PDB file of C-alpha atoms in Angstrom:
ATOM      1  CA  MET A  12     -17.247  18.689  28.127  1.00 49.00           C
ATOM      2  CA  LYS A  13     -14.184  17.904  30.166  1.00 47.00           C
ATOM      3  CA  LYS A  14     -14.045  14.342  28.766  1.00 46.00           C
ATOM      4  CA  TYR A  15     -14.302  15.773  25.301  1.00 44.00           C
ATOM      5  CA  PHE A  16     -11.366  17.947  25.436  1.00 45.00           C
ATOM      6  CA  LEU A  17      -9.270  15.357  27.175  1.00 45.00           C
ATOM      7  CA  SER A  18      -9.862  12.950  24.468  1.00 45.00           C
ATOM      8  CA  ILE A  19      -8.600  15.216  21.775  1.00 44.00           C
ATOM      9  CA  ILE A  20      -5.557  16.468  23.768  1.00 42.00           C
ATOM     10  CA  PHE A  21      -3.305  15.792  20.767  1.00 44.00           C
ATOM     11  CA  MET A  22      -5.188  18.196  18.546  1.00 41.00           C
ATOM     12  CA  GLY A  23      -3.118  21.192  19.636  1.00 39.00           C
ATOM     13  CA  VAL A  24      -0.148  23.170  18.305  1.00 37.00           C
ATOM     14  CA  LEU A  25       0.753  26.454  19.839  1.00 36.00           C
ATOM     15  CA  SER A  26       3.290  28.721  18.255  1.00 36.00           C
ATOM     16  CA  VAL A  27       5.024  29.260  14.888  1.00 38.00           C
ATOM     17  CA  SER A  28       7.622  26.702  14.305  1.00 39.00           C
ATOM     18  CA  GLN A  29      11.217  27.657  13.834  1.00 41.00           C
ATOM     19  CA  ALA A  30      11.310  25.191  10.824  1.00 40.00           C
ATOM     20  CA  GLN A  31       9.572  27.458   8.358  1.00 43.00           C
ATOM     21  CA  VAL A  32       8.918  25.664   5.021  1.00 53.00           C
ATOM     22  CA  ALA A  33      10.208  27.867   2.279  1.00 64.00           C
ATOM     23  CA  ASP A  34       7.989  26.487  -0.310  1.00 73.00           C
ATOM     24  CA  SER A  35       4.838  26.599   2.070  1.00 77.00           C
ATOM     25  CA  VAL A  36       2.769  28.244  -0.639  1.00 82.00           C
ATOM     26  CA  LYS A  37       3.048  25.156  -2.865  1.00 89.00           C
ATOM     27  CA  ARG A  38       3.181  22.656  -0.061  1.00 94.00           C
ATOM     28  CA  HIS A  39       0.129  23.924   2.020  1.00 94.00           C
ATOM     29  CA  VAL A  40      -3.200  22.737   0.658  1.00 97.00           C
ATOM     30  CA  VAL A  41      -5.775  25.345   1.894  1.00 96.00           C
ATOM     31  CA  LEU A  42      -9.059  23.840   2.751  1.00 97.00           C
ATOM     32  CA  GLN A  43     -12.164  25.211   4.458  1.00 97.00           C
ATOM     33  CA  GLY A  44     -12.768  22.213   6.607  1.00 97.00           C
ATOM     34  CA  ALA A  45      -9.316  20.813   7.481  1.00 97.00           C
ATOM     35  CA  SER A  46      -6.118  22.142   8.705  1.00 94.00           C
ATOM     36  CA  ASN A  47      -2.462  21.022   8.553  1.00 96.00           C
ATOM     37  CA  PHE A  48      -3.221  19.607   5.147  1.00 97.00           C
ATOM     38  CA  ARG A  49       0.036  19.476   3.204  1.00 97.00           C
ATOM     39  CA  ASP A  50       2.032  17.837   0.425  1.00 97.00           C
ATOM     40  CA  LEU A  51       5.064  15.753   1.383  1.00 97.00           C
ATOM     41  CA  GLY A  52       6.615  16.401  -1.949  1.00 96.00           C
ATOM     42  CA  GLY A  53       9.810  18.348  -2.785  1.00 93.00           C
ATOM     43  CA  TYR A  54      12.180  17.161  -0.013  1.00 94.00           C
ATOM     44  CA  THR A  55      15.592  16.182  -1.088  1.00 94.00           C
ATOM     45  CA  THR A  56      17.124  12.856  -0.254  1.00 97.00           C
ATOM     46  CA  ALA A  57      20.655  12.298   0.759  1.00 97.00           C
ATOM     47  CA  ASP A  58      21.635  11.120  -2.743  1.00 97.00           C
ATOM     48  CA  GLY A  59      20.080  14.042  -4.546  1.00 97.00           C
ATOM     49  CA  HIS A  60      16.683  12.850  -5.599  1.00 98.00           C
ATOM     50  CA  HIS A  61      13.510  14.531  -4.664  1.00 97.00           C
ATOM     51  CA  VAL A  62      10.137  13.342  -3.180  1.00 97.00           C
ATOM     52  CA  LYS A  63       7.439  13.644  -5.948  1.00 98.00           C
ATOM     53  CA  TRP A  64       4.956  16.395  -5.571  1.00 97.00           C
ATOM     54  CA  GLY A  65       1.210  15.521  -5.578  1.00 97.00           C
ATOM     55  CA  GLN A  66       1.154  11.956  -4.511  1.00 98.00           C
ATOM     56  CA  ILE A  67       1.455  11.779  -0.642  1.00 98.00           C
ATOM     57  CA  TYR A  68      -0.416  14.290   1.643  1.00 98.00           C
ATOM     58  CA  ARG A  69      -0.595  14.471   5.443  1.00 98.00           C
ATOM     59  CA  SER A  70      -3.525  16.182   7.237  1.00 98.00           C
ATOM     60  CA  ALA A  71      -5.445  16.683  10.473  1.00 97.00           C
ATOM     61  CA  ASP A  72      -9.193  15.753  10.898  1.00 97.00           C
ATOM     62  CA  MET A  73     -11.133  15.361   7.776  1.00 98.00           C
ATOM     63  CA  SER A  74     -14.573  15.096   8.966  1.00 98.00           C
ATOM     64  CA  LYS A  75     -15.485  18.690   8.152  1.00 98.00           C
ATOM     65  CA  LEU A  76     -14.576  18.958   4.589  1.00 98.00           C
ATOM     66  CA  THR A  77     -16.897  21.143   2.413  1.00 98.00           C
ATOM     67  CA  ASP A  78     -18.062  20.303  -1.134  1.00 98.00           C
ATOM     68  CA  ALA A  79     -15.400  22.687  -2.265  1.00 98.00           C
ATOM     69  CA  ASP A  80     -12.814  20.793  -0.318  1.00 98.00           C
ATOM     70  CA  LEU A  81     -13.885  17.537  -1.872  1.00 98.00           C
ATOM     71  CA  ALA A  82     -13.488  19.106  -5.395  1.00 98.00           C
ATOM     72  CA  VAL A  83      -9.916  19.915  -4.368  1.00 98.00           C
ATOM     73  CA  LEU A  84      -9.271  16.370  -3.453  1.00 98.00           C
ATOM     74  CA  LYS A  85     -10.773  15.072  -6.517  1.00 98.00           C
ATOM     75  CA  GLU A  86      -8.676  17.385  -8.647  1.00 98.00           C
ATOM     76  CA  ARG A  87      -5.566  16.223  -6.823  1.00 98.00           C
ATOM     77  CA  LYS A  88      -6.635  12.615  -7.455  1.00 98.00           C
ATOM     78  CA  ILE A  89      -6.581  11.732  -3.782  1.00 98.00           C
ATOM     79  CA  THR A  90      -8.373   8.465  -3.856  1.00 98.00           C
ATOM     80  CA  TYR A  91      -6.714   6.731  -0.855  1.00 98.00           C
ATOM     81  CA  ASP A  92      -7.285   7.684   2.729  1.00 98.00           C
ATOM     82  CA  VAL A  93      -5.331   6.112   5.728  1.00 98.00           C
ATOM     83  CA  ASP A  94      -7.009   7.233   8.926  1.00 98.00           C
ATOM     84  CA  LEU A  95      -4.755   6.782  12.074  1.00 98.00           C
ATOM     85  CA  ARG A  96      -7.348   7.644  14.603  1.00 97.00           C
ATOM     86  CA  GLY A  97      -8.903   5.297  17.046  1.00 96.00           C
ATOM     87  CA  THR A  98     -12.319   3.514  16.519  1.00 96.00           C
ATOM     88  CA  GLN A  99     -14.114   5.934  18.820  1.00 93.00           C
ATOM     89  CA  GLU A 100     -12.510   9.059  17.330  1.00 93.00           C
ATOM     90  CA  SER A 101     -13.355   8.031  13.819  1.00 97.00           C
ATOM     91  CA  ALA A 102     -16.868   7.017  14.747  1.00 97.00           C
ATOM     92  CA  GLN A 103     -17.558  10.345  16.459  1.00 96.00           C
ATOM     93  CA  ALA A 104     -16.179  12.318  13.376  1.00 97.00           C
ATOM     94  CA  PRO A 105     -16.222  10.147  10.309  1.00 98.00           C
ATOM     95  CA  ASP A 106     -14.118  11.219   7.373  1.00 98.00           C
ATOM     96  CA  ARG A 107     -16.000  13.171   4.645  1.00 98.00           C
ATOM     97  CA  ILE A 108     -14.462  11.645   1.416  1.00 98.00           C
ATOM     98  CA  ASN A 109     -15.376  11.486  -2.334  1.00 98.00           C
ATOM     99  CA  PRO A 110     -17.277   8.353  -3.543  1.00 98.00           C
ATOM    100  CA  GLY A 111     -15.008   5.541  -4.365  1.00 97.00           C
ATOM    101  CA  THR A 112     -12.125   6.576  -2.189  1.00 98.00           C
ATOM    102  CA  ASP A 113     -10.168   3.693  -0.700  1.00 98.00           C
ATOM    103  CA  TYR A 114     -10.588   4.274   2.982  1.00 98.00           C
ATOM    104  CA  ILE A 115      -8.977   2.304   5.660  1.00 98.00           C
ATOM    105  CA  LEU A 116      -8.773   2.772   9.525  1.00 98.00           C
ATOM    106  CA  SER A 117      -5.517   1.971  11.369  1.00 98.00           C
ATOM    107  CA  PRO A 118      -6.442   2.406  15.005  1.00 96.00           C
ATOM    108  CA  ALA A 119      -3.725   0.462  16.789  1.00 95.00           C
ATOM    109  CA  GLY A 120      -2.892   2.061  20.042  1.00 90.00           C
ATOM    110  CA  SER A 121      -5.330   4.926  19.741  1.00 88.00           C
ATOM    111  CA  ASP A 122      -8.092   3.615  21.787  1.00 84.00           C
ATOM    112  CA  ASN A 123      -6.298   3.285  24.981  1.00 69.00           C
ATOM    113  CA  MET A 124      -6.243   6.839  26.450  1.00 62.00           C
ATOM    114  CA  ASP A 125      -6.498   6.106  30.228  1.00 59.00           C
ATOM    115  CA  TRP A 126      -3.159   8.014  30.740  1.00 57.00           C
ATOM    116  CA  ILE A 127      -4.966  11.250  29.718  1.00 62.00           C
ATOM    117  CA  LYS A 128      -6.858  11.207  33.113  1.00 67.00           C
ATOM    118  CA  THR A 129      -3.558  12.177  34.706  1.00 73.00           C
ATOM    119  CA  ILE A 130      -3.163  15.291  32.689  1.00 78.00           C
ATOM    120  CA  THR A 131      -5.401  17.503  34.847  1.00 76.00           C
ATOM    121  CA  LYS A 132      -2.930  16.877  37.835  1.00 77.00           C
ATOM    122  CA  LEU A 133       0.137  18.030  35.937  1.00 78.00           C
ATOM    123  CA  LYS A 134       1.697  21.388  36.317  1.00 81.00           C
ATOM    124  CA  GLY A 135       4.223  23.401  34.303  1.00 74.00           C
ATOM    125  CA  ASN A 136       6.724  21.467  32.168  1.00 74.00           C
ATOM    126  CA  GLN A 137       5.410  18.103  33.347  1.00 71.00           C
ATOM    127  CA  GLY A 138       3.486  17.987  29.974  1.00 72.00           C
ATOM    128  CA  ASP A 139       6.653  17.233  28.199  1.00 82.00           C
ATOM    129  CA  SER A 140       7.235  14.008  30.300  1.00 81.00           C
ATOM    130  CA  VAL A 141       3.912  12.757  29.191  1.00 82.00           C
ATOM    131  CA  MET A 142       4.578  13.448  25.561  1.00 86.00           C
ATOM    132  CA  ASN A 143       7.894  11.870  25.815  1.00 89.00           C
ATOM    133  CA  MET A 144       6.319   8.832  27.346  1.00 89.00           C
ATOM    134  CA  TYR A 145       3.797   8.675  24.408  1.00 89.00           C
ATOM    135  CA  TYR A 146       6.446   9.045  21.705  1.00 95.00           C
ATOM    136  CA  GLY A 147       8.778   6.492  23.436  1.00 96.00           C
ATOM    137  CA  ASN A 148       6.036   3.734  23.346  1.00 94.00           C
ATOM    138  CA  THR A 149       6.947   1.439  20.475  1.00 96.00           C
ATOM    139  CA  ARG A 150       4.251  -1.111  21.185  1.00 94.00           C
ATOM    140  CA  PHE A 151       1.877  -0.168  18.457  1.00 95.00           C
ATOM    141  CA  LEU A 152       4.046   1.477  15.893  1.00 97.00           C
ATOM    142  CA  ALA A 153       4.396  -1.739  13.657  1.00 97.00           C
ATOM    143  CA  GLU A 154       0.721  -2.601  13.603  1.00 97.00           C
ATOM    144  CA  ARG A 155      -0.378   1.125  13.063  1.00 97.00           C
ATOM    145  CA  TYR A 156       2.122   1.970  10.168  1.00 98.00           C
ATOM    146  CA  LYS A 157       2.247  -1.339   8.246  1.00 98.00           C
ATOM    147  CA  ILE A 158      -1.236  -0.654   6.912  1.00 98.00           C
ATOM    148  CA  PHE A 159       0.069   2.808   5.866  1.00 98.00           C
ATOM    149  CA  PHE A 160       3.100   1.455   4.003  1.00 98.00           C
ATOM    150  CA  ASP A 161       1.092  -1.343   2.453  1.00 98.00           C
ATOM    151  CA  LYS A 162      -1.337   1.165   0.953  1.00 98.00           C
ATOM    152  CA  LEU A 163       1.598   3.219  -0.312  1.00 98.00           C
ATOM    153  CA  LEU A 164       3.140   0.191  -2.019  1.00 98.00           C
ATOM    154  CA  LYS A 165      -0.272  -0.513  -3.702  1.00 97.00           C
ATOM    155  CA  LEU A 166      -0.965   3.048  -4.700  1.00 98.00           C
ATOM    156  CA  PRO A 167      -1.469   3.345  -8.398  1.00 97.00           C
ATOM    157  CA  ASN A 168       0.807   5.738 -10.038  1.00 92.00           C
ATOM    158  CA  ASP A 169      -1.905   8.080 -11.261  1.00 95.00           C
ATOM    159  CA  ASN A 170      -3.527   8.304  -7.781  1.00 98.00           C
ATOM    160  CA  SER A 171      -2.671  10.073  -4.628  1.00 98.00           C
ATOM    161  CA  LEU A 172      -3.008   9.180  -0.810  1.00 98.00           C
ATOM    162  CA  VAL A 173      -3.758  11.235   2.290  1.00 98.00           C
ATOM    163  CA  PHE A 174      -3.069   9.953   5.774  1.00 98.00           C
ATOM    164  CA  HIS A 175      -4.102  11.756   9.024  1.00 98.00           C
ATOM    165  CA  CYS A 176      -5.132  11.569  12.625  1.00 97.00           C
ATOM    166  CA  THR A 177      -7.028  14.308  14.642  1.00 93.00           C
ATOM    167  CA  ALA A 178      -4.374  17.009  14.701  1.00 91.00           C
ATOM    168  CA  GLY A 179      -2.092  15.687  12.048  1.00 95.00           C
ATOM    169  CA  LYS A 180       0.880  16.189  14.268  1.00 95.00           C
ATOM    170  CA  ASP A 181       1.545  13.102  16.502  1.00 95.00           C
ATOM    171  CA  ARG A 182       0.475   9.916  14.806  1.00 97.00           C
ATOM    172  CA  THR A 183       0.633  11.601  11.515  1.00 98.00           C
ATOM    173  CA  GLY A 184       3.919  13.200  12.349  1.00 98.00           C
ATOM    174  CA  ILE A 185       5.530   9.762  13.223  1.00 98.00           C
ATOM    175  CA  GLY A 186       4.156   8.269  10.062  1.00 98.00           C
ATOM    176  CA  ALA A 187       5.562  11.147   7.843  1.00 98.00           C
ATOM    177  CA  ALA A 188       8.957  10.781   9.561  1.00 98.00           C
ATOM    178  CA  LEU A 189       9.216   7.045   8.937  1.00 98.00           C
ATOM    179  CA  LEU A 190       8.047   7.427   5.337  1.00 98.00           C
ATOM    180  CA  LEU A 191      10.623  10.220   4.574  1.00 98.00           C
ATOM    181  CA  TYR A 192      13.329   8.079   6.444  1.00 98.00           C
ATOM    182  CA  SER A 193      12.509   5.139   4.138  1.00 98.00           C
ATOM    183  CA  LEU A 194      12.913   7.409   1.035  1.00 98.00           C
ATOM    184  CA  GLY A 195      16.369   8.563   2.182  1.00 98.00           C
ATOM    185  CA  VAL A 196      15.375  12.020   3.300  1.00 97.00           C
ATOM    186  CA  PRO A 197      18.024  13.330   5.892  1.00 96.00           C
ATOM    187  CA  TYR A 198      16.909  13.452   9.495  1.00 97.00           C
ATOM    188  CA  ASP A 199      17.286  17.256   9.858  1.00 95.00           C
ATOM    189  CA  THR A 200      14.697  17.553   6.930  1.00 94.00           C
ATOM    190  CA  ILE A 201      12.382  15.142   8.581  1.00 96.00           C
ATOM    191  CA  VAL A 202      12.455  17.157  11.771  1.00 95.00           C
ATOM    192  CA  ASP A 203      11.654  20.382   9.812  1.00 94.00           C
ATOM    193  CA  ASP A 204       8.588  18.780   8.303  1.00 95.00           C
ATOM    194  CA  TYR A 205       7.585  17.451  11.716  1.00 96.00           C
ATOM    195  CA  LEU A 206       7.968  20.809  13.484  1.00 94.00           C
ATOM    196  CA  ALA A 207       6.006  22.688  10.708  1.00 94.00           C
ATOM    197  CA  SER A 208       2.782  21.516  12.364  1.00 93.00           C
ATOM    198  CA  ASN A 209       3.546  24.413  14.873  1.00 91.00           C
ATOM    199  CA  TYR A 210       3.125  26.714  11.914  1.00 90.00           C
ATOM    200  CA  TYR A 211       0.128  25.178  10.044  1.00 92.00           C
ATOM    201  CA  ARG A 212      -1.979  24.809  13.187  1.00 87.00           C
ATOM    202  CA  ARG A 213      -0.990  27.938  14.946  1.00 86.00           C
ATOM    203  CA  ALA A 214      -4.468  29.717  14.728  1.00 82.00           C
ATOM    204  CA  ASP A 215      -6.482  26.634  15.507  1.00 81.00           C
ATOM    205  CA  ASN A 216      -4.431  25.831  18.600  1.00 80.00           C
ATOM    206  CA  VAL A 217      -4.460  29.123  20.267  1.00 83.00           C
ATOM    207  CA  LYS A 218      -8.117  28.373  20.583  1.00 80.00           C
ATOM    208  CA  MET A 219      -7.515  24.769  21.579  1.00 77.00           C
ATOM    209  CA  VAL A 220      -5.216  25.681  24.471  1.00 82.00           C
ATOM    210  CA  ASN A 221      -7.847  28.114  25.694  1.00 84.00           C
ATOM    211  CA  GLN A 222     -10.556  25.504  25.488  1.00 78.00           C
ATOM    212  CA  MET A 223      -8.407  22.935  27.346  1.00 77.00           C
ATOM    213  CA  VAL A 224      -7.735  25.258  30.089  1.00 84.00           C
ATOM    214  CA  LYS A 225     -11.344  26.574  30.334  1.00 82.00           C
ATOM    215  CA  TYR A 226     -13.368  23.184  29.948  1.00 78.00           C
ATOM    216  CA  ALA A 227     -10.799  20.500  31.067  1.00 78.00           C
ATOM    217  CA  HIS A 228      -9.153  22.558  33.699  1.00 78.00           C
ATOM    218  CA  ILE A 229      -5.703  21.778  32.423  1.00 84.00           C
ATOM    219  CA  ASP A 230      -2.834  23.888  33.684  1.00 83.00           C
ATOM    220  CA  GLU A 231      -2.069  26.463  30.994  1.00 84.00           C
ATOM    221  CA  GLU A 232       1.585  25.840  30.716  1.00 81.00           C
ATOM    222  CA  VAL A 233       0.869  22.027  30.437  1.00 80.00           C
ATOM    223  CA  ALA A 234      -1.601  22.669  27.776  1.00 79.00           C
ATOM    224  CA  LYS A 235       1.057  24.927  25.843  1.00 80.00           C
ATOM    225  CA  ASN A 236       3.711  22.211  26.233  1.00 73.00           C
ATOM    226  CA  MET A 237       1.490  19.352  25.132  1.00 77.00           C
ATOM    227  CA  ALA A 238      -0.157  21.281  22.299  1.00 77.00           C
ATOM    228  CA  GLY A 239       2.841  21.788  20.105  1.00 84.00           C
ATOM    229  CA  VAL A 240       5.507  19.594  18.707  1.00 92.00           C
ATOM    230  CA  LYS A 241       9.068  19.608  19.731  1.00 93.00           C
ATOM    231  CA  LYS A 242      12.183  18.044  18.152  1.00 96.00           C
ATOM    232  CA  GLU A 243      12.876  16.065  21.295  1.00 96.00           C
ATOM    233  CA  PHE A 244       9.503  14.218  20.911  1.00 96.00           C
ATOM    234  CA  LEU A 245      10.464  12.883  17.556  1.00 98.00           C
ATOM    235  CA  ASP A 246      13.977  12.133  18.790  1.00 98.00           C
ATOM    236  CA  THR A 247      12.469  10.098  21.441  1.00 98.00           C
ATOM    237  CA  THR A 248      10.602   7.800  18.982  1.00 98.00           C
ATOM    238  CA  PHE A 249      13.616   7.350  16.854  1.00 98.00           C
ATOM    239  CA  LYS A 250      15.790   6.568  19.878  1.00 98.00           C
ATOM    240  CA  ALA A 251      13.215   4.108  21.220  1.00 98.00           C
ATOM    241  CA  ILE A 252      12.996   2.280  17.865  1.00 98.00           C
ATOM    242  CA  THR A 253      16.885   2.080  17.672  1.00 98.00           C
ATOM    243  CA  SER A 254      17.081   0.827  21.282  1.00 98.00           C
ATOM    244  CA  GLN A 255      14.616  -1.929  20.802  1.00 98.00           C
ATOM    245  CA  TYR A 256      15.327  -2.972  17.127  1.00 98.00           C
ATOM    246  CA  GLY A 257      18.984  -1.930  16.572  1.00 98.00           C
ATOM    247  CA  SER A 258      18.176   0.687  14.009  1.00 98.00           C
ATOM    248  CA  VAL A 259      15.304   2.272  12.253  1.00 98.00           C
ATOM    249  CA  ASP A 260      16.262   0.304   9.066  1.00 98.00           C
ATOM    250  CA  ASN A 261      15.914  -2.882  10.895  1.00 98.00           C
ATOM    251  CA  PHE A 262      12.582  -1.868  12.356  1.00 98.00           C
ATOM    252  CA  LEU A 263      11.237  -0.981   8.958  1.00 98.00           C
ATOM    253  CA  LYS A 264      12.636  -4.304   7.585  1.00 98.00           C
ATOM    254  CA  THR A 265      11.502  -6.727  10.391  1.00 98.00           C
ATOM    255  CA  GLN A 266       8.371  -5.149  11.804  1.00 98.00           C
ATOM    256  CA  ILE A 267       6.883  -3.187   8.794  1.00 98.00           C
ATOM    257  CA  GLY A 268       8.094  -5.615   6.226  1.00 98.00           C
ATOM    258  CA  LEU A 269      10.066  -3.239   4.081  1.00 98.00           C
ATOM    259  CA  ASP A 270      12.816  -5.500   2.674  1.00 97.00           C
ATOM    260  CA  ASP A 271      15.184  -4.040   0.164  1.00 97.00           C
ATOM    261  CA  GLN A 272      12.893  -4.886  -2.685  1.00 98.00           C
ATOM    262  CA  LYS A 273      10.020  -3.005  -1.193  1.00 98.00           C
ATOM    263  CA  ILE A 274      12.314  -0.036  -0.187  1.00 98.00           C
ATOM    264  CA  GLY A 275      13.329   0.072  -3.861  1.00 98.00           C
ATOM    265  CA  LEU A 276       9.772   0.012  -4.918  1.00 98.00           C
ATOM    266  CA  LEU A 277       8.934   2.906  -2.698  1.00 98.00           C
ATOM    267  CA  LYS A 278      11.707   4.958  -3.895  1.00 98.00           C
ATOM    268  CA  LYS A 279      10.824   4.130  -7.594  1.00 98.00           C
ATOM    269  CA  LYS A 280       7.222   5.233  -6.956  1.00 98.00           C
ATOM    270  CA  PHE A 281       7.700   8.338  -4.933  1.00 98.00           C
ATOM    271  CA  LEU A 282      11.108   9.847  -5.856  1.00 98.00           C
ATOM    272  CA  GLU A 283      12.392  11.636  -8.955  1.00 97.00           C
TER     273      GLU A 283
END
């Protein structure tokens, strides 16, 4: 049981985010078997365009979708699924998806969780340092998210795509941030979308923190600090990318392969 909860440490969020999404009724896709499932549409870019509604979705674990949930995905034409979990995570809880869905696993960096063993020794705010270490690791970013962007570029105009990890907040949060950045969405808005996981997973993660404390014997303050998302975590990723590659734009171009033509195609496909 202890090993189980350590392996899903990233599943948690703790409290309601300050970044409330004004259009959450439209953005949030309420499902019985998945949380943090939401539309990335509606965000305004720096040049006045808007991300199209109903084409790109982000989510947490999708292994427990009900038949009714699958009907919702079918109605929304979600026929592409990019799974950012590791091979062990995905094998233990395979996605439940509609027949014919284009599914791909992008596990880079998600199978090496040895550092989690140190969490039980942490106290108080030390959880933040571990999260910052995770968010500052650029080693697997290109390999993990190139698959994601490649699928977006190939997505038929009348189809939709969902991408997810286990909690839909860390790996998915970084992926959403890079996508919105590539579309020209201002960083403040990107942060708001990222922090919204604290709102959409608030109920699930009160339970999760309690379980981490009870079964994995993690310090309660550490569990709370690690369960949520904070602006400084995403800042750490963007700063690390800029430090290593000169800019986020250069990272997207040289590591993800998004040259001017592909950036233009992304904007044509997903902006209005």
